[in-house]
Amino acid sequence: MKNKFIYLAIIAAGFASCEPEFENTVDADYTSGDADFTSYVAIGNSLTAGYMDGTVSRVGQTYSYPNLLAQQFALVGGGAFTQPSFADDVNNFGGLALGGLQIGNTRLVIDASQSRPENIAGTSTINVANLQATAYNNMGVPGAKSFHLLTPGYGNLAGVALGQANPYFVRHATSPTATVIGDAMTKNPTFFTNWIGANDVLSYATNGGAKPDGTTPADDHNTTGNINPLTYGPNDITNAGVYENVYRNMINTLTNGGAKGVVCTIPSVTSIPYFTTVPFAPLSPTALGGATNIATLNAQLYGPLDAIFTALGEPNRVNPLSATSANPILIFDADAANRSAQITAALSGTLGVPTATAFGMVFGRARQATANDLVVLPASSVIGSVNSAAPAGININGVTFPMANKWVLTTTEKTKVANATATYNAAIRSIAATKNLAVADMNAIMNRLVSGLQIETGQIYTANYFSGSATEGLVLFSLDGVHPNARGYAVITNEIIKVINQHYRANLPLHNPSYFPGINIVSSN
């Protein structure tokens, strides 16, 4: 099929340096190659659904990468592409409501007068109970883990309040006992994309390792040999064997009728802005109240703790605060040696047994954060705030009271995330090879994005969070710090198109990411 399209070209051959880019209009023979896009079905989670800024909204959904892919597929005979209806999102607020209660937050926006993200003011008009009972081409379900796609009842309205069903799938499941993969197969796919598995490890990471304060390493069952997903907590890492079996089942089902497709690897989730925006050492001398206050903190808390830990062979676990440079936050580390008894014993003579006991309980697994720790994005509003549940006098989060486990992903926890991601991706590649499917290496793309990803227009994007209007056009992530914005989804779409063109000998045009919106800035909220 012959069409017109705009592209940017760089004249390089024969010149000592690159000439400026320019636009040129050419005729192109677009073809589907060895692929058949008559019925394209997308399987996945929030990344497939078009989730951004903390929700799925009526407008945001239109920028989902499957929808952008389908637009290009239509140029070579691709059939109609449908997505779950969000027509009831009349104000484009996103969010979810059930029984008159809001169960999902509205989308995040930047209030230009305050320059910080906040949920858009208003109430969601998306009622989960308005059942569509329809299978769609885009079967991306926000929040879904791999095994959820094969679980009957995952779309049962009665299970939402019990935490047994997914409200997004409930809205369009064809029956209370339907499965995501089963509904997808009713579309008789000739081509598919499958990008599932990020949530199998992401929820563990975004919850700071998913271990409650006060636990010991033995209490962490997230990476054991548990092969029964029905017993998993919401933040547990999915067992590698379970993931591989589920993934193989899905691919066998999707290809049973001869469909071809693209599978996507799982990105390194710890490289996204959710984990890289808040520094481990944000406590400036000014923020700590100046030199006098710092001296008091060192005399009454940091000095004694440093002395105790040093005597126990851990000299750098806590160091005195600096009055001239930024300081790390104090954190709870469930994997640290518990020094509660030693702290109590060392301080009983000066503080008295009751106070010393309280100190032992609070700081027994405390340490200062290091550059190897990742502080999650929501922690920015917690650091330095008063902890109402902490003892008086030592109740400032991150300063005199350790930040709770959920706010920090430690080195040990990062390793568990990395190991799970690596095993998932090995399974994806291995299973894809048995069916000769194309692989879009989104993990590699994320790694390139961290250092700087240059796209076809010459523009360079990085994995940064929104930091003001000056860099608005360079940001590919939405305000939730996890999901792409519209421009980011366009970049993802192009990476998948490149893989299709190469593996299936197709000729599909790319989108120009600069034509897509970035961060949503409102004048007031």
XYZ file of C-alpha atoms in Angstrom:
525
model
C 0.000 0.000 0.000
C 1.418 3.376 -1.007
C 1.072 6.310 1.358
C 2.637 9.649 2.151
C 4.523 10.177 5.345
C 6.862 12.711 6.916
C 10.219 11.680 8.226
C 13.419 13.359 9.357
C 16.606 12.440 7.573
C 20.229 13.108 8.397
C 22.735 13.588 5.584
C 25.942 12.071 6.837
C 27.726 10.219 4.044
C 30.590 12.135 2.494
C 30.712 14.825 5.163
C 33.164 15.276 8.008
C 30.270 16.126 10.366
C 26.500 15.639 10.326
C 24.430 18.222 8.543
C 21.221 19.543 10.166
C 18.091 17.418 9.992
C 15.366 18.282 7.526
C 11.883 17.148 6.634
C 11.244 15.339 3.427
C 8.061 13.884 1.946
C 8.442 10.612 0.080
C 6.310 7.832 -1.303
C 6.595 4.604 0.634
C 5.378 1.127 -0.117
C 4.014 -0.025 3.210
C 3.566 -3.751 3.615
C 2.673 -6.197 6.350
C 5.443 -8.582 5.271
C 4.942 -12.024 6.764
C 2.489 -10.746 9.380
C -1.296 -10.631 9.223
C -2.829 -7.731 11.165
C -6.443 -8.570 10.343
C -7.206 -9.160 14.027
C -4.635 -7.656 16.368
C -4.954 -8.415 20.095
C -2.840 -6.898 22.861
C -2.220 -8.784 26.119
C -0.712 -7.116 29.152
C -1.163 -4.903 32.176
C -1.268 -1.145 32.755
C 1.520 -0.515 30.236
C -0.715 -2.063 27.588
C -3.925 -0.369 28.765
C -2.532 3.150 28.295
C -2.282 3.888 32.008
C -0.575 7.201 32.781
C -0.541 9.800 35.534
C -1.811 7.210 37.999
C -4.937 6.054 36.144
C -6.618 5.241 32.841
C -8.561 8.169 31.464
C -10.701 8.643 28.371
C -8.074 10.700 26.554
C -5.020 8.967 27.991
C -6.229 5.597 26.749
C -6.086 6.789 23.141
C -2.299 6.948 23.447
C -1.886 3.317 24.481
C 0.867 1.680 22.462
C -1.545 -0.995 21.077
C -3.814 1.751 19.759
C -0.849 3.528 18.187
C 0.327 0.240 16.676
C -3.141 -0.437 15.278
C -3.095 2.930 13.508
C -0.020 1.841 11.574
C -1.372 -1.679 11.026
C -4.433 -0.116 9.392
C -2.163 1.150 6.601
C -1.459 -2.438 5.557
C -4.856 -4.068 5.962
C -5.125 -4.179 9.732
C -8.680 -4.620 10.990
C -10.701 -2.591 13.462
C -9.089 -2.164 16.876
C -11.258 -1.757 19.955
C -10.455 -0.738 23.528
C -12.571 -0.851 26.708
C -15.011 2.049 26.664
C -14.224 5.051 28.824
C -17.067 7.132 27.450
C -18.362 7.520 31.020
C -15.189 9.420 31.894
C -16.955 12.580 30.795
C -14.528 15.035 32.415
C -11.395 13.028 31.594
C -10.604 12.671 35.303
C -9.872 8.944 35.225
C -10.149 7.137 38.554
C -12.759 4.553 39.471
C -15.957 4.575 41.536
C -18.042 1.766 42.989
C -21.192 1.991 45.089
C -20.895 5.766 45.332
C -17.322 5.526 46.681
C -14.187 6.463 44.819
C -11.895 3.415 44.754
C -9.313 4.762 42.320
C -7.629 8.146 42.315
C -8.186 10.705 39.579
C -5.289 11.461 37.269
C -2.274 13.446 38.362
C -1.652 16.900 36.941
C 0.854 19.673 37.552
C -0.651 22.794 39.041
C 1.356 25.598 37.412
C 0.880 27.774 40.496
C 2.477 25.165 42.763
C 4.685 23.144 40.360
C 3.958 19.833 42.024
C 1.851 16.841 41.008
C -1.565 16.391 42.554
C -4.765 14.551 41.723
C -7.033 16.634 39.558
C -9.865 18.081 41.607
C -13.147 16.302 41.042
C -14.871 12.974 41.371
C -14.493 10.025 39.044
C -17.530 9.268 36.885
C -16.274 5.798 35.900
C -18.607 3.372 37.656
C -17.103 -0.113 37.790
C -20.587 -1.613 38.122
C -21.575 -0.412 34.635
C -20.623 -3.718 33.057
C -19.740 -3.765 29.359
C -19.454 -7.575 29.083
C -17.425 -7.212 25.911
C -14.104 -8.605 24.750
C -11.820 -5.998 23.194
C -8.695 -6.034 21.081
C -6.826 -4.247 23.848
C -6.905 -6.652 26.781
C -4.396 -4.775 28.900
C -5.542 -4.879 32.544
C -3.928 -2.424 34.976
C -2.575 -4.165 38.052
C -2.577 -7.643 36.521
C 0.226 -10.085 37.195
C 1.003 -12.931 34.802
C -1.096 -15.582 36.538
C -4.080 -13.234 36.845
C -4.631 -13.461 33.092
C -5.496 -17.142 33.468
C -7.532 -16.816 36.664
C -11.336 -17.324 36.430
C -13.265 -14.762 38.452
C -10.667 -12.037 38.031
C -13.458 -10.025 36.403
C -16.223 -10.850 38.893
C -17.870 -7.699 40.290
C -18.631 -9.473 43.571
C -14.925 -10.003 44.155
C -13.836 -6.357 43.952
C -14.639 -5.461 47.565
C -12.888 -8.669 48.702
C -9.743 -7.921 46.750
C -10.305 -11.011 44.610
C -11.125 -9.273 41.326
C -9.685 -6.469 39.247
C -12.075 -3.520 38.773
C -10.639 -2.704 35.357
C -11.264 -6.225 34.056
C -14.644 -6.317 35.826
C -15.807 -3.431 33.621
C -15.536 -5.512 30.437
C -15.218 -9.209 31.365
C -17.703 -11.183 29.293
C -18.877 -13.103 32.374
C -18.082 -13.347 36.102
C -15.990 -16.463 35.428
C -14.214 -15.204 32.316
C -10.430 -15.073 32.054
C -8.455 -12.320 30.357
C -6.778 -14.725 27.953
C -10.091 -16.463 27.241
C -11.817 -13.220 26.311
C -8.841 -12.226 24.179
C -9.050 -15.445 22.194
C -12.673 -14.722 21.222
C -11.203 -12.072 18.907
C -9.480 -14.864 16.941
C -6.144 -13.043 16.803
C -3.969 -13.221 13.731
C -1.347 -11.058 15.429
C -0.685 -10.216 19.066
C 1.592 -8.385 21.444
C 2.251 -9.757 24.904
C 3.840 -7.551 27.554
C 3.122 -9.100 30.935
C 5.259 -9.617 34.019
C 6.254 -6.161 35.236
C 3.726 -6.298 38.079
C 5.039 -9.708 39.133
C 8.035 -7.864 40.562
C 7.056 -4.168 40.454
C 4.570 -4.227 43.334
C 7.265 -5.734 45.563
C 9.641 -2.950 44.585
C 7.232 -0.018 44.808
C 6.331 -1.109 48.313
C 9.950 -0.987 49.407
C 10.433 -4.726 49.432
C 6.967 -5.490 50.789
C 8.201 -6.449 54.244
C 6.506 -4.797 57.237
C 8.621 -3.037 59.843
C 9.638 -5.331 62.680
C 10.086 -8.418 60.496
C 13.224 -10.457 60.147
C 14.754 -11.722 56.912
C 13.140 -15.100 57.573
C 9.733 -13.454 57.309
C 10.377 -12.453 53.707
C 8.628 -15.118 51.646
C 8.652 -13.144 48.411
C 11.465 -15.065 46.726
C 11.089 -18.552 48.170
C 9.970 -21.636 46.293
C 6.277 -20.918 46.789
C 4.588 -22.176 43.613
C 0.974 -21.509 44.606
C -0.095 -18.030 43.429
C -3.333 -18.355 45.390
C -1.298 -17.934 48.581
C 0.637 -14.880 47.396
C 0.210 -11.517 49.049
C -0.440 -8.559 46.741
C 3.208 -7.484 46.812
C 4.956 -10.839 46.588
C 7.390 -11.569 43.784
C 6.013 -14.293 41.536
C 8.011 -17.526 41.655
C 10.135 -17.888 38.516
C 8.779 -21.343 37.763
C 5.201 -20.159 38.115
C 5.888 -17.258 35.769
C 7.485 -19.487 33.145
C 4.630 -22.015 33.213
C 1.986 -19.302 32.981
C 3.822 -17.525 30.200
C 4.239 -20.715 28.174
C 0.533 -21.485 28.615
C -0.386 -18.019 27.321
C 1.908 -18.195 24.299
C 0.679 -21.672 23.395
C -2.892 -20.395 23.557
C -2.220 -17.234 21.564
C -0.380 -19.095 18.786
C -2.747 -22.079 18.651
C -4.529 -20.692 15.582
C -1.324 -19.722 13.807
C -1.099 -16.139 15.074
C 2.248 -14.385 15.004
C 3.286 -11.680 17.354
C 5.741 -9.683 19.433
C 6.612 -10.366 23.056
C 8.229 -7.719 25.240
C 10.823 -8.229 27.928
C 10.368 -6.778 31.414
C 12.199 -3.499 32.010
C 14.496 -3.072 34.971
C 11.865 -1.486 37.188
C 14.409 0.120 39.512
C 15.528 2.419 36.676
C 12.242 4.288 36.447
C 11.752 7.758 38.007
C 9.703 6.254 40.824
C 12.991 4.987 42.264
C 15.537 7.493 40.966
C 14.017 10.912 41.689
C 14.300 11.223 45.482
C 17.970 11.295 46.617
C 19.193 9.114 49.453
C 20.811 12.180 51.070
C 18.284 15.042 50.881
C 18.865 16.507 54.356
C 20.723 19.772 53.858
C 22.122 21.612 56.892
C 19.417 24.240 56.395
C 16.683 21.598 56.333
C 18.066 20.214 59.622
C 17.869 23.615 61.312
C 21.487 24.687 60.996
C 24.731 23.930 62.811
C 23.375 24.327 66.333
C 20.532 21.881 65.794
C 22.848 19.445 64.021
C 25.223 19.523 66.967
C 22.341 18.684 69.291
C 21.215 15.802 67.088
C 24.756 14.432 67.013
C 25.159 14.691 70.774
C 21.828 13.135 71.684
C 21.240 10.582 68.915
C 23.696 10.136 66.060
C 26.855 10.165 68.195
C 25.628 7.519 70.667
C 24.287 5.295 67.872
C 27.544 5.641 65.935
C 29.531 4.628 69.019
C 27.354 1.571 69.659
C 27.385 0.340 66.053
C 31.138 0.982 65.746
C 31.792 -1.072 68.868
C 29.773 -3.884 67.289
C 31.867 -3.828 64.109
C 29.583 -1.617 61.990
C 31.425 1.738 61.918
C 29.537 3.242 58.983
C 26.031 2.108 59.814
C 25.300 5.530 61.347
C 27.635 8.519 61.122
C 27.360 11.967 62.710
C 25.444 14.531 60.660
C 27.410 17.072 58.636
C 26.890 20.803 59.072
C 28.377 21.570 55.646
C 26.917 19.008 53.229
C 23.727 17.053 52.552
C 23.008 14.129 54.869
C 21.410 10.717 54.239
C 18.059 9.834 55.732
C 17.737 7.392 58.594
C 15.955 4.215 57.495
C 14.624 0.919 58.834
C 16.358 -2.048 57.183
C 14.676 -5.392 57.825
C 17.837 -7.169 56.685
C 20.140 -5.309 59.101
C 21.447 -7.006 62.219
C 19.060 -6.357 65.095
C 20.950 -4.371 67.722
C 17.962 -3.590 69.954
C 19.358 -5.393 72.997
C 22.794 -3.796 72.691
C 21.362 -0.290 72.269
C 19.148 -0.772 75.303
C 22.027 -2.026 77.403
C 24.402 0.750 76.319
C 21.947 3.581 76.992
C 20.221 2.325 80.153
C 22.707 4.045 82.437
C 22.241 7.497 80.904
C 18.638 7.399 79.707
C 17.073 4.982 82.166
C 15.719 1.563 81.312
C 12.290 2.607 79.915
C 13.730 5.233 77.547
C 16.686 3.055 76.590
C 14.311 0.183 75.818
C 12.282 2.460 73.551
C 15.470 3.547 71.780
C 16.456 -0.079 71.305
C 13.125 -0.919 69.746
C 13.176 2.107 67.408
C 16.808 1.962 66.268
C 17.590 -1.763 66.521
C 17.449 -2.159 62.722
C 18.130 1.458 61.810
C 20.911 2.715 59.572
C 21.587 5.656 57.302
C 20.722 5.254 53.641
C 23.521 4.887 51.109
C 23.852 5.518 47.374
C 22.935 1.854 46.848
C 19.454 2.366 48.327
C 16.507 3.620 46.294
C 14.031 5.972 47.938
C 10.563 5.715 46.352
C 8.894 8.772 44.867
C 6.067 9.155 47.441
C 8.664 9.361 50.220
C 9.359 12.944 49.166
C 6.268 14.066 51.069
C 7.151 11.980 54.153
C 10.799 12.842 54.756
C 11.014 15.443 57.511
C 7.363 15.102 58.527
C 6.175 14.268 62.031
C 5.403 10.604 62.664
C 2.401 10.623 64.995
C 2.999 6.986 65.957
C 6.615 7.552 67.056
C 7.765 8.426 70.577
C 7.859 12.151 71.345
C 11.242 13.709 70.764
C 12.307 11.181 68.123
C 9.384 11.459 65.733
C 10.731 13.193 62.617
C 10.682 10.766 59.676
C 14.131 10.169 58.237
C 15.817 12.417 60.802
C 15.114 11.176 64.322
C 12.862 8.262 63.368
C 13.802 5.653 60.735
C 11.851 5.838 57.485
C 9.560 2.815 57.285
C 10.600 -0.117 55.121
C 8.006 0.699 52.450
C 9.737 3.972 51.569
C 13.119 2.485 50.650
C 14.299 -0.330 48.405
C 17.535 -1.567 49.924
C 20.482 -3.207 48.205
C 19.320 -6.671 49.263
C 15.818 -5.995 47.967
C 17.179 -4.554 44.704
C 19.056 -7.805 44.145
C 15.843 -9.807 44.514
C 14.133 -7.550 41.985
C 17.033 -7.859 39.544
C 17.179 -11.651 39.868
C 13.445 -12.026 39.281
C 13.543 -9.716 36.267
C 16.438 -11.638 34.748
C 14.719 -15.023 35.149
C 11.449 -13.706 33.710
C 13.241 -12.287 30.680
C 15.147 -15.517 30.113
C 11.827 -17.378 30.083
C 10.279 -14.855 27.683
C 13.127 -15.211 25.212
C 13.247 -18.983 25.454
C 9.511 -19.458 24.979
C 9.376 -16.915 22.150
C 12.129 -18.800 20.336
C 10.085 -22.010 20.320
C 7.374 -20.194 18.355
C 9.660 -17.974 16.255
C 8.097 -14.838 17.756
C 9.669 -11.410 17.613
C 11.104 -10.038 20.860
C 11.025 -6.343 21.721
C 13.730 -5.926 24.346
C 12.148 -3.261 26.533
C 14.722 -3.969 29.219
C 17.482 -2.887 26.845
C 15.480 0.170 25.807
C 15.087 1.186 29.444
C 18.813 0.807 30.013
C 19.490 3.021 26.995
C 16.956 5.530 28.274
C 18.854 5.858 31.544
C 21.999 6.994 29.733
C 20.223 8.732 26.867
C 18.092 7.266 24.081
C 18.438 8.997 20.720
C 15.469 8.443 18.430
C 15.200 8.802 14.645
C 14.573 12.557 14.791
C 17.845 13.058 16.638
C 16.081 13.931 19.884
C 17.631 12.440 23.022
C 15.353 11.326 25.870
C 16.334 10.176 29.347
C 14.563 8.402 32.196
C 13.982 11.581 34.184
C 10.999 12.779 36.165
C 9.251 16.071 35.453
C 11.351 18.929 36.848
C 9.726 22.031 35.379
C 8.345 23.425 32.142
C 11.853 23.906 30.709
C 12.305 20.134 30.362
C 8.656 19.228 29.801
C 9.212 18.155 26.198
C 12.096 15.846 27.117
C 10.214 13.744 29.654
C 8.823 10.352 28.590
C 7.363 9.344 31.949
C 4.035 10.484 33.335
C 3.592 12.009 36.767
C 3.198 8.664 38.541
C 6.876 8.001 37.846
C 6.166 4.477 36.582
C 4.154 4.725 33.378
C 4.978 6.603 30.164
C 3.210 9.746 29.047
C 1.776 9.952 25.536
C 5.165 10.778 24.059
C 6.679 7.842 25.916
C 4.072 5.458 24.533
C 4.893 6.719 21.021
C 8.563 5.854 21.596
C 7.566 2.384 22.838
C 5.334 1.909 19.796
C 8.193 2.752 17.469
C 10.487 0.237 19.150
C 7.909 -2.493 18.602
C 7.396 -1.415 14.978
C 11.144 -1.693 14.349
C 11.079 -5.255 15.648
C 8.069 -6.119 13.476
C 9.711 -4.634 10.402
C 12.857 -6.637 10.971
C 11.443 -9.970 12.132
C 8.423 -10.163 9.850
C 9.941 -8.292 6.905
C 7.232 -5.659 7.087
C 7.477 -1.991 6.174
C 5.494 0.057 8.676
C 6.063 3.767 9.330
C 7.085 5.141 12.692
C 5.259 7.764 14.724
C 6.947 11.092 15.415
C 7.040 11.322 19.240
C 7.324 15.102 19.147
C 3.759 15.246 17.838
C 2.483 13.731 21.094
C 1.784 15.618 24.339
C 4.028 15.370 27.364
C 3.224 16.330 30.951
C -0.222 17.808 31.615
C 0.157 21.237 33.198
C -3.005 23.012 34.353
C -3.239 26.698 35.240
C -4.946 25.904 38.533
C -6.499 22.941 40.259
